[in-house]
Structures are given as structure tokens and as C-alpha cells.
Coordinates of C-alpha atoms and ligand atoms in Angstrom, one line a residue:
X14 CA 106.8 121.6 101.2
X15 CA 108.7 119.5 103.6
X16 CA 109.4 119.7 107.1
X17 CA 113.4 120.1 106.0
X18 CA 112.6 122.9 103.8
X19 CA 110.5 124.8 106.1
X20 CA 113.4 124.4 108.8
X21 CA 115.5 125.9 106.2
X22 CA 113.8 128.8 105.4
X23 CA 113.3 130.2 109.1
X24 CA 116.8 129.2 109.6
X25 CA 117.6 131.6 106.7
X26 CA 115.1 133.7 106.1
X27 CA 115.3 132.6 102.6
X28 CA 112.2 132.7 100.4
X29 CA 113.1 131.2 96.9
X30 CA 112.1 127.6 97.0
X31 CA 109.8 125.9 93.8
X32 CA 108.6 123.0 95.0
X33 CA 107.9 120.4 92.8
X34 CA 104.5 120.8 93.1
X35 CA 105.0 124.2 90.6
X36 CA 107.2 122.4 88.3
X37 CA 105.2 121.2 85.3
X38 CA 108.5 118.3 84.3
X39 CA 108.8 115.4 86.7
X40 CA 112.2 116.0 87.8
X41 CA 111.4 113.2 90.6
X42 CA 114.6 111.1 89.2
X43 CA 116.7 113.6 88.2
X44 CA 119.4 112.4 90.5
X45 CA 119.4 109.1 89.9
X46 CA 120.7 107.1 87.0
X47 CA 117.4 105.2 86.4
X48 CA 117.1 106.9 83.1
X49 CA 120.4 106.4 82.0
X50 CA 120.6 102.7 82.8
X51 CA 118.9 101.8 79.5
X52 CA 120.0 104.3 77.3
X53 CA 122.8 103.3 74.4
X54 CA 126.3 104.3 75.9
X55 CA 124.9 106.2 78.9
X56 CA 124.6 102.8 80.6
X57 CA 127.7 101.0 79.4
X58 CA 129.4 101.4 83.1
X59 CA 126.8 101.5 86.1
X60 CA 127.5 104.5 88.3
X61 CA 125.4 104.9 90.9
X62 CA 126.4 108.5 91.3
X63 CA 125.7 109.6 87.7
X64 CA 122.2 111.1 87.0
X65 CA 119.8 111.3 83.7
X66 CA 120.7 112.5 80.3
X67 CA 117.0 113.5 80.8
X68 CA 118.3 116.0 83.3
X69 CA 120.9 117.2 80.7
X70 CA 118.5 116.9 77.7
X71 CA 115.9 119.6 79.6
X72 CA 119.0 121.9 80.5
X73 CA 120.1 122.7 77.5
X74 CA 116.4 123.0 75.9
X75 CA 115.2 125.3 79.1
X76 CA 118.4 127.5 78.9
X77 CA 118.3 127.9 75.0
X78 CA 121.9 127.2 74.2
X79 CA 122.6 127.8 70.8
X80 CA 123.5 124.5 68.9
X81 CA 127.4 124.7 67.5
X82 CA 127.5 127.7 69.2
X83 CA 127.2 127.6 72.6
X84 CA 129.7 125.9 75.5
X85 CA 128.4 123.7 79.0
X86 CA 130.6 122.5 81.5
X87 CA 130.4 119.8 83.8
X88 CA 133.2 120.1 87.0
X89 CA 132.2 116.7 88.2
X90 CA 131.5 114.8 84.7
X91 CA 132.0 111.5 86.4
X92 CA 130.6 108.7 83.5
X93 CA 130.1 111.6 81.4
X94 CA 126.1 112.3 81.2
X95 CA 126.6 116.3 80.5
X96 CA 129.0 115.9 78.1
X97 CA 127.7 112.8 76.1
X98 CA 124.4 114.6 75.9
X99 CA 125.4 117.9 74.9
X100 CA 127.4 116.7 71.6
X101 CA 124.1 114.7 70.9
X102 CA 122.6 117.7 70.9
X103 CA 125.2 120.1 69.1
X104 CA 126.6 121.7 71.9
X105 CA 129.6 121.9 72.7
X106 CA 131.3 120.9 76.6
X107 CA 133.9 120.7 79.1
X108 CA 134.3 118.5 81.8
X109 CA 136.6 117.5 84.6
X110 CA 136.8 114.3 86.3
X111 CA 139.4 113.5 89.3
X112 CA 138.6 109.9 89.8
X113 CA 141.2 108.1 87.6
X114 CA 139.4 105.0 87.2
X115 CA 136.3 106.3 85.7
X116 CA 138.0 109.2 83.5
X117 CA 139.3 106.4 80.4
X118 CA 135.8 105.1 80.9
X119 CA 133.8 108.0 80.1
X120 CA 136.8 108.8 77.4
X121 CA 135.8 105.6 75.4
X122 CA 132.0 107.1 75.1
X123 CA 133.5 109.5 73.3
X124 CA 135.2 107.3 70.7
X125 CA 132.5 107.5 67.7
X126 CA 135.0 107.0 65.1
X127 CA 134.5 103.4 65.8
X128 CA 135.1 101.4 62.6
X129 CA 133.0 97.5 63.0
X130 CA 136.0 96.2 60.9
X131 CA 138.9 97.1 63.2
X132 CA 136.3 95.1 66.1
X133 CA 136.2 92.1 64.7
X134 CA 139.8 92.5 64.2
X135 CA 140.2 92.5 67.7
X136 CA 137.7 90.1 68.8
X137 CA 139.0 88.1 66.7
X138 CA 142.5 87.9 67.7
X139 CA 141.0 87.8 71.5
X140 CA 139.4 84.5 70.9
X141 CA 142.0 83.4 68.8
X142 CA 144.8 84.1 72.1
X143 CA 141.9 82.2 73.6
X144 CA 141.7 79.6 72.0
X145 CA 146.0 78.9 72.0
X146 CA 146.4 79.2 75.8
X147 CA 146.3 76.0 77.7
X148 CA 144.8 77.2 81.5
X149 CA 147.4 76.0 84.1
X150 CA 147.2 72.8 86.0
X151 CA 147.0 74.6 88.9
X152 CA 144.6 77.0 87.9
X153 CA 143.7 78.2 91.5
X154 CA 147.4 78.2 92.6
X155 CA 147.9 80.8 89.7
X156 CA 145.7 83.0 89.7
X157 CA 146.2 83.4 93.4
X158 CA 149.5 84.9 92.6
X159 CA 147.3 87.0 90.2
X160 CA 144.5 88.5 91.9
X161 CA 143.3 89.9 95.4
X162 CA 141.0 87.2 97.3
X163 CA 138.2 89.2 97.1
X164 CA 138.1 88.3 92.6
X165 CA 139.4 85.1 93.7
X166 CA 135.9 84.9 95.4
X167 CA 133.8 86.8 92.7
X168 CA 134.4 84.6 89.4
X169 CA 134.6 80.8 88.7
X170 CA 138.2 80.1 88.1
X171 CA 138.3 79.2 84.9
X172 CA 135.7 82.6 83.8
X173 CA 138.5 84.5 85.8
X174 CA 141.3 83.0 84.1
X175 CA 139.5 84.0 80.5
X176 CA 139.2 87.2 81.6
X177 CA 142.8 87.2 82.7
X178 CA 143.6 86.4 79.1
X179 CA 141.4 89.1 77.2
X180 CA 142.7 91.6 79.8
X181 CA 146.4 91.0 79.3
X182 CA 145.9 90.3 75.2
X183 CA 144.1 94.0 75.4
X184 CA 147.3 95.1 77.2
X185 CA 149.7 93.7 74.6
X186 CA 147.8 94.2 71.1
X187 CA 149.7 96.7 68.8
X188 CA 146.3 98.8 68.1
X189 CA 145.7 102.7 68.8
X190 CA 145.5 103.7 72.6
X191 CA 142.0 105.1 72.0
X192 CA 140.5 102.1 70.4
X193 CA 142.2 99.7 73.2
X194 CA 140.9 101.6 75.6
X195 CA 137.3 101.3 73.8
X196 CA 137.7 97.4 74.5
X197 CA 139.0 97.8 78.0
X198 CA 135.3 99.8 78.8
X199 CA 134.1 96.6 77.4
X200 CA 135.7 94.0 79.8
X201 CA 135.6 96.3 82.9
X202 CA 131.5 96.6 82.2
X203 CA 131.2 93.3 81.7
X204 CA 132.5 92.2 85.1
X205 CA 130.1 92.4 87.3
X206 CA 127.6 89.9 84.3
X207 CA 129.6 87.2 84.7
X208 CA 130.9 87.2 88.4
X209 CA 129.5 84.8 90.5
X210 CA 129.1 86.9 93.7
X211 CA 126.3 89.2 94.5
X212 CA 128.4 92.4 93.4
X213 CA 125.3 94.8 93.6
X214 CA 125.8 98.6 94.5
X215 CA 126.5 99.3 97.1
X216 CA 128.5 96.4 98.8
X217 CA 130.2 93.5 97.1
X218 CA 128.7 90.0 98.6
X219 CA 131.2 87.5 97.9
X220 CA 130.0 84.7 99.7
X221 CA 126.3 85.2 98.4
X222 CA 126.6 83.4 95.0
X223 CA 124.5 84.5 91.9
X224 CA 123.3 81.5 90.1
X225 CA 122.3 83.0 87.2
X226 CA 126.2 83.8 86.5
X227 CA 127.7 80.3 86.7
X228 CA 126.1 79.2 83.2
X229 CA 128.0 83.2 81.3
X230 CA 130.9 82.1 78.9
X231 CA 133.5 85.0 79.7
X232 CA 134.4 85.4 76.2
X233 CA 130.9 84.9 74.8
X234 CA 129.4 87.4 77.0
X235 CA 132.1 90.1 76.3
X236 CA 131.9 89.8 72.7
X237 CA 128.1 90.4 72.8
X238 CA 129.6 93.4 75.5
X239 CA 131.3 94.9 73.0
X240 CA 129.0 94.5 69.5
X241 CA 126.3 96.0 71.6
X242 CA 129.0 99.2 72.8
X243 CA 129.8 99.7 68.7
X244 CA 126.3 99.5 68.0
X245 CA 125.4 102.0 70.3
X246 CA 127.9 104.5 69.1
X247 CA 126.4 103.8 65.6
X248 CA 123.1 104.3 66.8
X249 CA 123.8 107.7 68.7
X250 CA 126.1 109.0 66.1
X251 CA 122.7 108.5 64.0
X252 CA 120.8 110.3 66.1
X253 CA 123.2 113.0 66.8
X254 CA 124.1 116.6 65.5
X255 CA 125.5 116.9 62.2
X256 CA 128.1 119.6 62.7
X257 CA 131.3 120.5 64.2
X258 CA 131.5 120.6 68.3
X259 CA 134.6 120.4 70.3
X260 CA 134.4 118.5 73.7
X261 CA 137.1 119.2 76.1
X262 CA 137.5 116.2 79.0
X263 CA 140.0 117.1 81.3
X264 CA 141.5 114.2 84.0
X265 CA 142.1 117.2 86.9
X266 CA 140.6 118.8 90.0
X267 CA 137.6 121.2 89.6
X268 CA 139.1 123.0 92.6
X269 CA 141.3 124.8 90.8
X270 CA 141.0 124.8 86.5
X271 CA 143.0 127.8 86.4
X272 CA 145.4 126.4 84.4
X273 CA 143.3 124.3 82.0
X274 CA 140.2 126.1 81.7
X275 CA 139.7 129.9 80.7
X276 CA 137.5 132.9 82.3
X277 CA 134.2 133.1 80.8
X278 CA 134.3 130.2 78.2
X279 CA 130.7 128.5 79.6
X280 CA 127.5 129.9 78.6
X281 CA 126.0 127.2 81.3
X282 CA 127.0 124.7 84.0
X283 CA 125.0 121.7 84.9
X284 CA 126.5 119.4 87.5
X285 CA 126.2 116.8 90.0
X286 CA 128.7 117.3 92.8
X287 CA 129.1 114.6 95.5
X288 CA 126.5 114.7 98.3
X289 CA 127.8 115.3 101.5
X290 CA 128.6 111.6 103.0
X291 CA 126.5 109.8 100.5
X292 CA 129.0 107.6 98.2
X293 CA 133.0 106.7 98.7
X294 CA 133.6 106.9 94.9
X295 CA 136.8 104.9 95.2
X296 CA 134.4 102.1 96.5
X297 CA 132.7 101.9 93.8
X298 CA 135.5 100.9 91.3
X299 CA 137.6 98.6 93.6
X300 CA 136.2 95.1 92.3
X301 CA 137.6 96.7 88.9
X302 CA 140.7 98.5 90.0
X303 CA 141.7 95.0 91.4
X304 CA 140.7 93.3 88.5
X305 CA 142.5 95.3 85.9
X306 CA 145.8 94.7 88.0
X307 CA 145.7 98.8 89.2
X308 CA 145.4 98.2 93.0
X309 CA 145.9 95.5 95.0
X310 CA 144.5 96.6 98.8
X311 CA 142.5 100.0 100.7
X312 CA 145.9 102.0 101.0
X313 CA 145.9 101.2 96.6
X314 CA 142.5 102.5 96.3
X315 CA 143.0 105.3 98.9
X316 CA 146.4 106.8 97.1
X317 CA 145.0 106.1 94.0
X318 CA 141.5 107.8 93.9
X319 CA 140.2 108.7 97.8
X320 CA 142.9 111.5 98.4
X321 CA 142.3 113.0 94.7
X322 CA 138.7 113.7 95.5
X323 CA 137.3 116.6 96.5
X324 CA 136.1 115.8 100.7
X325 CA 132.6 113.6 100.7
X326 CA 132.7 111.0 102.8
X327 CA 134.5 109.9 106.1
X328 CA 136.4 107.5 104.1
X329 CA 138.8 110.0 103.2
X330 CA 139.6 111.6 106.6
X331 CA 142.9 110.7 108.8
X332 CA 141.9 112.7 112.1
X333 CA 146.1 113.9 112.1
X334 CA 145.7 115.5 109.1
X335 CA 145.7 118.9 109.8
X336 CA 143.9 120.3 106.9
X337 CA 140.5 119.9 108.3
X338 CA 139.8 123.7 109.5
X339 CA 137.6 126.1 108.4
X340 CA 139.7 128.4 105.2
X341 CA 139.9 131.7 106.1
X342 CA 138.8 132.9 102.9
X343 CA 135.9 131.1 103.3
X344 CA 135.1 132.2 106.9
X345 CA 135.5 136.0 105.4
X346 CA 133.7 135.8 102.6
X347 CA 130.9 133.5 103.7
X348 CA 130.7 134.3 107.4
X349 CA 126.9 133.8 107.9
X350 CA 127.3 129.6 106.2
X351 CA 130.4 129.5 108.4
X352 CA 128.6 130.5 111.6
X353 CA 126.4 128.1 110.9
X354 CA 128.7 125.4 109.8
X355 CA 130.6 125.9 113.1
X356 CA 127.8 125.1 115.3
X357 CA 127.0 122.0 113.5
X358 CA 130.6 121.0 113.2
X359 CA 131.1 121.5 117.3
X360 CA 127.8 119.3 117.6
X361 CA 129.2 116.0 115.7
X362 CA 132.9 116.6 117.5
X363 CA 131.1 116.3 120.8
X364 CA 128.7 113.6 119.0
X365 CA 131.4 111.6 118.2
X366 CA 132.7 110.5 121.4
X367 CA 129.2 109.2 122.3
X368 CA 129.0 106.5 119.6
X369 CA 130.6 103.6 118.9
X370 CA 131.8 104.2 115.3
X371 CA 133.0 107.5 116.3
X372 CA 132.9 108.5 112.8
X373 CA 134.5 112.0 111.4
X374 CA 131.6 113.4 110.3
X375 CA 133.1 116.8 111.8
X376 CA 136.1 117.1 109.9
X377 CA 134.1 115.9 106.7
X378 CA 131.6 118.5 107.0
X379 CA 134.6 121.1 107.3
X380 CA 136.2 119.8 104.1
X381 CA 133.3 119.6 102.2
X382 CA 132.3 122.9 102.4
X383 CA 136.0 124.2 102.0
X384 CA 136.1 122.2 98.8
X385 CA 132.6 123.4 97.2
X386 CA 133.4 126.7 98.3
X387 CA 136.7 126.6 96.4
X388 CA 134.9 125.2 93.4
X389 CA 132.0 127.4 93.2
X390 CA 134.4 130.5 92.9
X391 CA 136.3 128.6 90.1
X392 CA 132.5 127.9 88.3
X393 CA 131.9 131.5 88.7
X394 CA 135.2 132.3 87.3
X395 CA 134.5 130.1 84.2
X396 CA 130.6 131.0 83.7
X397 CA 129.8 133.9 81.2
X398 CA 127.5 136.7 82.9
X399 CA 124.3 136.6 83.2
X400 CA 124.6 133.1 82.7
X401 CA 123.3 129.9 85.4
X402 CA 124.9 127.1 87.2
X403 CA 122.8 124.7 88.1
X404 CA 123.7 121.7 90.7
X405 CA 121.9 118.5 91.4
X406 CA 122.6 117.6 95.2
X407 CA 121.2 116.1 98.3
X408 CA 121.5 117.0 102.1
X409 CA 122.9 115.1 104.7
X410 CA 122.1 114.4 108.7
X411 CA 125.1 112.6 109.7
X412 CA 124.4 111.5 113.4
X413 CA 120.7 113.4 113.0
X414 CA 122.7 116.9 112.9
X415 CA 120.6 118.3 109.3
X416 CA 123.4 119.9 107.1
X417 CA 121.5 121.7 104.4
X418 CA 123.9 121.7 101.4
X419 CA 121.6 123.0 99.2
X420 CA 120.7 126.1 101.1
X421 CA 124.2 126.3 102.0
X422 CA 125.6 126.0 98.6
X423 CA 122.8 128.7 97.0
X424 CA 124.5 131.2 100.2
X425 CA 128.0 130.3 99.3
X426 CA 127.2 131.1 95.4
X427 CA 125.8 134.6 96.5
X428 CA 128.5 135.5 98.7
X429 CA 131.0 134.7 96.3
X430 CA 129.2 137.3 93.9
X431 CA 126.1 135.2 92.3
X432 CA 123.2 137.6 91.7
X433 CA 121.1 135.4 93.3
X434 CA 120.0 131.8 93.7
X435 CA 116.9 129.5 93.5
X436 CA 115.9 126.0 94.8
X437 CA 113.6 123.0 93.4
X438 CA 113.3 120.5 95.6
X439 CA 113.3 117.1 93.3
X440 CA 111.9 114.6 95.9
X441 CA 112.6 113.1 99.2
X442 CA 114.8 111.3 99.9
X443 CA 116.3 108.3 103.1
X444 CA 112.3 106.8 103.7
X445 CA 113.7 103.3 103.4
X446 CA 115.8 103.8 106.4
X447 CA 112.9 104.9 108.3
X448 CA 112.5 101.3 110.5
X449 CA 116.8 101.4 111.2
X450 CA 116.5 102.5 114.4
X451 CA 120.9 102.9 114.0
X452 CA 120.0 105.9 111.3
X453 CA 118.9 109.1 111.7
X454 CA 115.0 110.2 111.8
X455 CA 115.5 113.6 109.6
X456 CA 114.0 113.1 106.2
X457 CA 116.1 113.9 103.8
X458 CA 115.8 115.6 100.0
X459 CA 117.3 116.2 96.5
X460 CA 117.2 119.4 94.9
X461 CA 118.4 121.6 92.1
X462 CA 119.8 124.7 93.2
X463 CA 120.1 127.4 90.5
X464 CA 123.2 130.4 90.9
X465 CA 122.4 133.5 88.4
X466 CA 125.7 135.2 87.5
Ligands
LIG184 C1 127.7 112.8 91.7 S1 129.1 112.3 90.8 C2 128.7 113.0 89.2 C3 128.3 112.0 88.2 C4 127.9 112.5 86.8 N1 126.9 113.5 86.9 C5 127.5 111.3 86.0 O1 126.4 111.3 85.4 O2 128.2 110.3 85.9 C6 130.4 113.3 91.4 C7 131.7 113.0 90.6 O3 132.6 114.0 91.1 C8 133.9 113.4 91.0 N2 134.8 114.3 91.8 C9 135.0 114.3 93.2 N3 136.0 115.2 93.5 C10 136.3 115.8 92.3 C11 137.2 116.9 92.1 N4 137.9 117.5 93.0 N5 137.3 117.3 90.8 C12 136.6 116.7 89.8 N6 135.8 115.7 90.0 C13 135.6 115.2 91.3 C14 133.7 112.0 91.6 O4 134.7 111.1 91.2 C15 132.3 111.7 90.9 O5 132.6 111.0 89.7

């Protein structure tokens, strides 16, 4: 057991940790998206937040829902993992994703009526718009007018004016919605193959050039993009239940599915929620937000996605804003995580004014937990009884003050009226930091906690 989890239980007297050690499934990468990175249509769009459809695979089989039958619900289906997976395997889902980049994405997974004839259709009027355009004489002059500098810095020009032409003919093509949004997954996945610029996760390096990229036709490579997507679908569709299942995606807020989403209709929820100050999510999609002509700057990408987000990351946080204080509901009804979280958050506001960055991590830590606390009560709302929510999440130790989500979040679930709740701790996590003498010294870890209703 680590030193983190013994901390955690004196702090709480709290006696329901598996370690991993009991667990007879290496769970080890659960929280990553290793797995998924070479499975067909889990890895079309690289999010480093998503997990494995291994994860997913094992929930279903370890809770025995009943294929056609029963319902699981992701609140943070991000590129879709849960929900792909469970119609594989003949269950049905619901999921809700607030990031409005990433929702068509994970929509076009779901496009299996996919017919090879209508692709070549469309790749073949592509290449043929292609082929008619003549690129400006000043090509760098226009597509200045086109683009941010930062994709003026990524692509060769002439790759970045192909893909300027395959974008807009997507736009303009008389075809279905669903089917042209099938083809823009393709080109926005195939970004990062052909750009010149080290545009690994999780910083874009435009002035480290990849040579490897400056030899990729932008065409070429997005036509292989996208007869490798339809194959997939084939090949999943193959391998998939044969029956009926209905798969709800909803583009909305899991703090409140009130509206959208009725009491009781989940026999099981298995989710991934943001780790407190791990990823900016809106990050992640700005090299294809500016791309695709949907944001042009930080304020685009802040309106656009940052402020739709549930609290994560200090990103998100203007110190005026005056929403950042404990709710009262939650300070009533969860007065023993609030006690705690107060203490902390009074530690990083006095923090704060020793360091340099002065970064918010007080006011994120007060958002976050009035967000999960707002979103746990609407999980509990939609689970049937005697049913299990289960959450994939790490801790965090902004400025070496140890917030222990997953303790916190297994409290907040039994205040709120869980029976009870139950950790496994996945592995450790923040050892390759360990030599950063800027970063914390608090090992760090990833675990699964379990809610019973
Ligand atoms: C850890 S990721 C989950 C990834 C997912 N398991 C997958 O495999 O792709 C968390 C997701 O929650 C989304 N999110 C953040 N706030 C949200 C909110 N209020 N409602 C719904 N989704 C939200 C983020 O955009 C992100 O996609």
C-alpha cells in the first residue's frame, strides 16, 4: 500500500481499500488510453484523457449486465470508450459530453451504416476539387489571411493549402450531415500525420520540425485516413452484437441531466471524470479548432469549450469571478469533505502569494469539488438501486498540498446517500517528475472508486 493511501486512511478512518496486489486483472493501465490507441475506431482521434475499452470490456462482464437488456452511462463520454464498447457488446448506453469539439467526433464512431460506395463517392469528388484548383501565387500571403500562425507554423504550405481544400469541399458537398461529419473525423485525425511540427501531447512544438512529415501527401494520407476509418466500422460491426441497442449521446453538462436524462434508467455507470488539475481539455483540441476555422485565439477556445467544462484546471479560473465558494448544499450535506477541503483550500490561498506563478489552485480546488458534488447527486439520481458507479480518477498535490479525490469523492457518494463505497488503487502515478525540483515530492496515484446505491 502506498504512503498516500495510508495518509488517507488515518486521515479518514476509512478501511475499504483493495490494493492492487488483491486484484487478480492488471488494471495497471486502466486510465490511460494505451489500449485504445490500437484498437479499430477507439484510436481514430488521440485523447489523452480517454481510458481503455479494456476497462469498459471488464465492467460490463464483472457487473453482469444483461445484453439488449440492460443500460450504462457514461457523464463524461469524452471520445466515446463506454459507449463504443457497450454496443459492441449488446448493451445499451448514455453518455454526455460538454466539450463541443470532441462531441461530433465521438458521434462519427457511431456512424456504422457506412456504405464503401458513398466513400469513394466522396473521395473521389475531393481529389477531383483537388485536382481543379490552381494554389495561389502567393500561397503564404493567402493562407495568412486563412489561418492563425501557429498552423501557419505546423504544415508545409502547400500540405496546408490541400488540406484547406478538402476542408472547405467537406463543408460545401451536398451529402447527409452524418456522413460529412464521418469525413470531417477523418481530416481532423489526420492532422497531426502530416504536420511538420512536433505536435505531441501535451504541448505543440512548432519550431521543432518532424522530418518524417515533410515527405506525407495531404490527400494521399487522408484517403488511406479514411479507408482505414470505414474499414474499421466494418470490422467492429463484424465483431459486434447482432440485436437491437439504443445509444443515447447527449452534447450537455452532466451537472445537471435533469431535463435530458430520466430517474433510474442506468443499471451501471462507468466513467472517467477529469482529474483535478491534470489536463486543460480545451488545449488539447486547439491545433484543430484553429484548423477547422472554429477559433481563431485563447479567448475562442476559452468561450468555446474552457467555460462549458465542469472546473479542472486553473485554466478556467478568473480570480473576479465570484463563483468560486464552497455551495452550501455541499457544505451541509458533506460537512466532514468540506472541513477538510477548507483547510487545504486556506493552505494554497496563502501558498499562492509565495510563488511566482501564483497559480489558482485554491479556487480550482473549490470548483471542482462543487462540480463533482453536483454530478454525483445527478449519477445517483439516474442509477437504479442497488446498482454501482464506478469512477476512474487520480489525485492531485498542487503546490505539494495532497488533495485525495478519490477518498473524497467515495465520502461525497456516501453523504449524498450511497450505501457505501470502495477503492482500488490502479498504480502510481507522477515518478517521472521525481528529479523537477519545481514539482511537488507527493507521489501520486490512480484508482477506481466504487459507490453502491
Ligand atoms: C477524463 S475525460 C473522459 C474520457 C473518456 N473516458 C474517453 O475514453 O474518451 C473527461 C471528459 O469530461 C468532459 N467534461 C468536462 N466537464 C464536463 C461536464 N460538465 N459535462 C460533461 N462532460 C464534461 C471533458 O471534456 C472530457 O472529455
Amino acid at each position: 500500500m502506498s504512503k498516500n493511501t495510508n495518509e488517507q486512511l488515518e486521515l479518514f478512518e476509512f478501511d475499504s481499500i483493495e490494493t492492487i496486489d488483491k486484484i487478480k486483472v492488471d488494471k495497471s493501465e486502466w486510465g490511460t488510453f494505451k489500449d485504445s490507441l490500437r484498437a479499430p475506431v477507439h484510436s481514430w482521434f488521440t485523447y489523452p484523457a480517454g481510458f481503455s475499452f479494456k476497462a469498459v470490456e471488464h465492467t460490463i462482464e464483472e457487473s453482469g449486465l444483461k445484453v439488449g437488456i440492460d443500460t450504462i452511462y457514461d457523464p463524461f463520454m469524452g471520445s466515446g470508450t463506454t459507449n463504443i464498447v457497450a454496443r459492441v457488446k449488446g448493451i445499451n448506453s448514455i453518455g454526455v459530453e460538454a466539450h463541443p469539439f470532441v462531441f461530433p467526433i465521438t458521434q462519427s464512431k457511431f456512424y456504422w451504416e457506412i456504405d464503401y460506395n458513398e466513400v469513394k463517392i466522396i473521395l473521389d469528388l475531393i481529389e477531383q476539387k483537388l485536382k481543379e484548383t490552381t494554389r495561389p501565387e502567393k500561397l503564404l500571403e493567402f493562407l495568412n489571411q486563412a489561418f492563425p500562425e501557429l498552423i501557419l507554423k505546423c504544415f508545409l504550405p502547400e500540405t496546408l493549402f490541400d488540406l484547406l481544400i478538402i476542408r472547405n469541399t467537406i463543408n460545401e458537398i451536398d451529402f447527409r450531415e452524418d456522413l460529412k461529419n464521418f469525413f470531417r473525423t477523418g481530416l481532423i485525425c489526420v492532422l497531426r500525420d502530416v504536420s511538420i511540427a512536433a505536435t505531441g501531447w501535451p504541448y505543440i512544438a512548432p519550431n521543432k520540425v518532424k522530418i518524417t512529415s515533410k515527405s506525407k501527401n495531404g490527400f494521399d494520407t487522408y484517403k488511406k485516413r479514411i479507408i482505414k476509418m470505414t474499414g474499421d466500422i466494418v470490422s467492429i460491426k463484424n465483431s459486434s452484437y447482432r440485436g437491437e441497442t439504443t445509444h443515447q449521446l447527449f452534447f450537455g453538462d452532466s451537472r445537471d441531466t435533469s431535463e435530458f436524462i430520466a430517474n433510474e434508467s442506468a443499471d451501471h455507470i462507468f466513467t472517467s471524470p477529469p482529474y483535478l488539475n491534470n489536463f486543460d481539455y480545451a488545449d488539447r483540441t486547439r491545433l484543430e479548432m484553429y484548423f477547422m476555422g472554429i477559433a481563431n485565439n485563447w479567448t475562442d477556445i476559452s468561450n468555446q469549450v474552457r467555460k462549458k467544462l465542469m472546473t479542472s484546471a486553473t485554466t478556467q479560473i478568473s480570480r473576479n469571478d465570484e463563483k468560486y465558494t464552497f455551495d452550501e448544499d455541499f457544505k451541509n450535506e458533506c460537512s466532514e469533505v468540506y472541513e477538510f477541503l477548507n483547510d487545504a483550500v486556506n493552505k494554497l490561498k496563502e501558498l499562492r502569494l509565495t510563488k511566482g506563478g501564483k497559480k489558482s489552485y485554491d479556487l480550482m480546488t473549490i470548483g471542482y469539488f462543487n462540480d463533482m458534488y453536483k454530478i454525483i447527486k445527478d449519477n445517483f439520481r439516474i442509477l437504479k438501486p442497488n446498482s454501482k458507479a464506478l469512477y476512474i480518477l487520480g489525485d492531485s498535490a498542487p503546490y505539494g498540498v495532497h488533495i485525495p479525490t478519490d477518498v473524497l469523492i467515495g465520502k461525497i457518494g456516501v453523504a449524498i446517500g450511497f450505501k457505501d463505497f470502495k477503492l482500488q488503487i490502479l498504480r502510481e502515478r507522477g515518478g517521472k517528475w521525481k528529479n523537477n525540483p519545481q514539482r511537488h515530492s507527493v507521489m501520486l496515484q490512480e484508482s477506481v472508486v466504487i459507490l453502491q446505491k
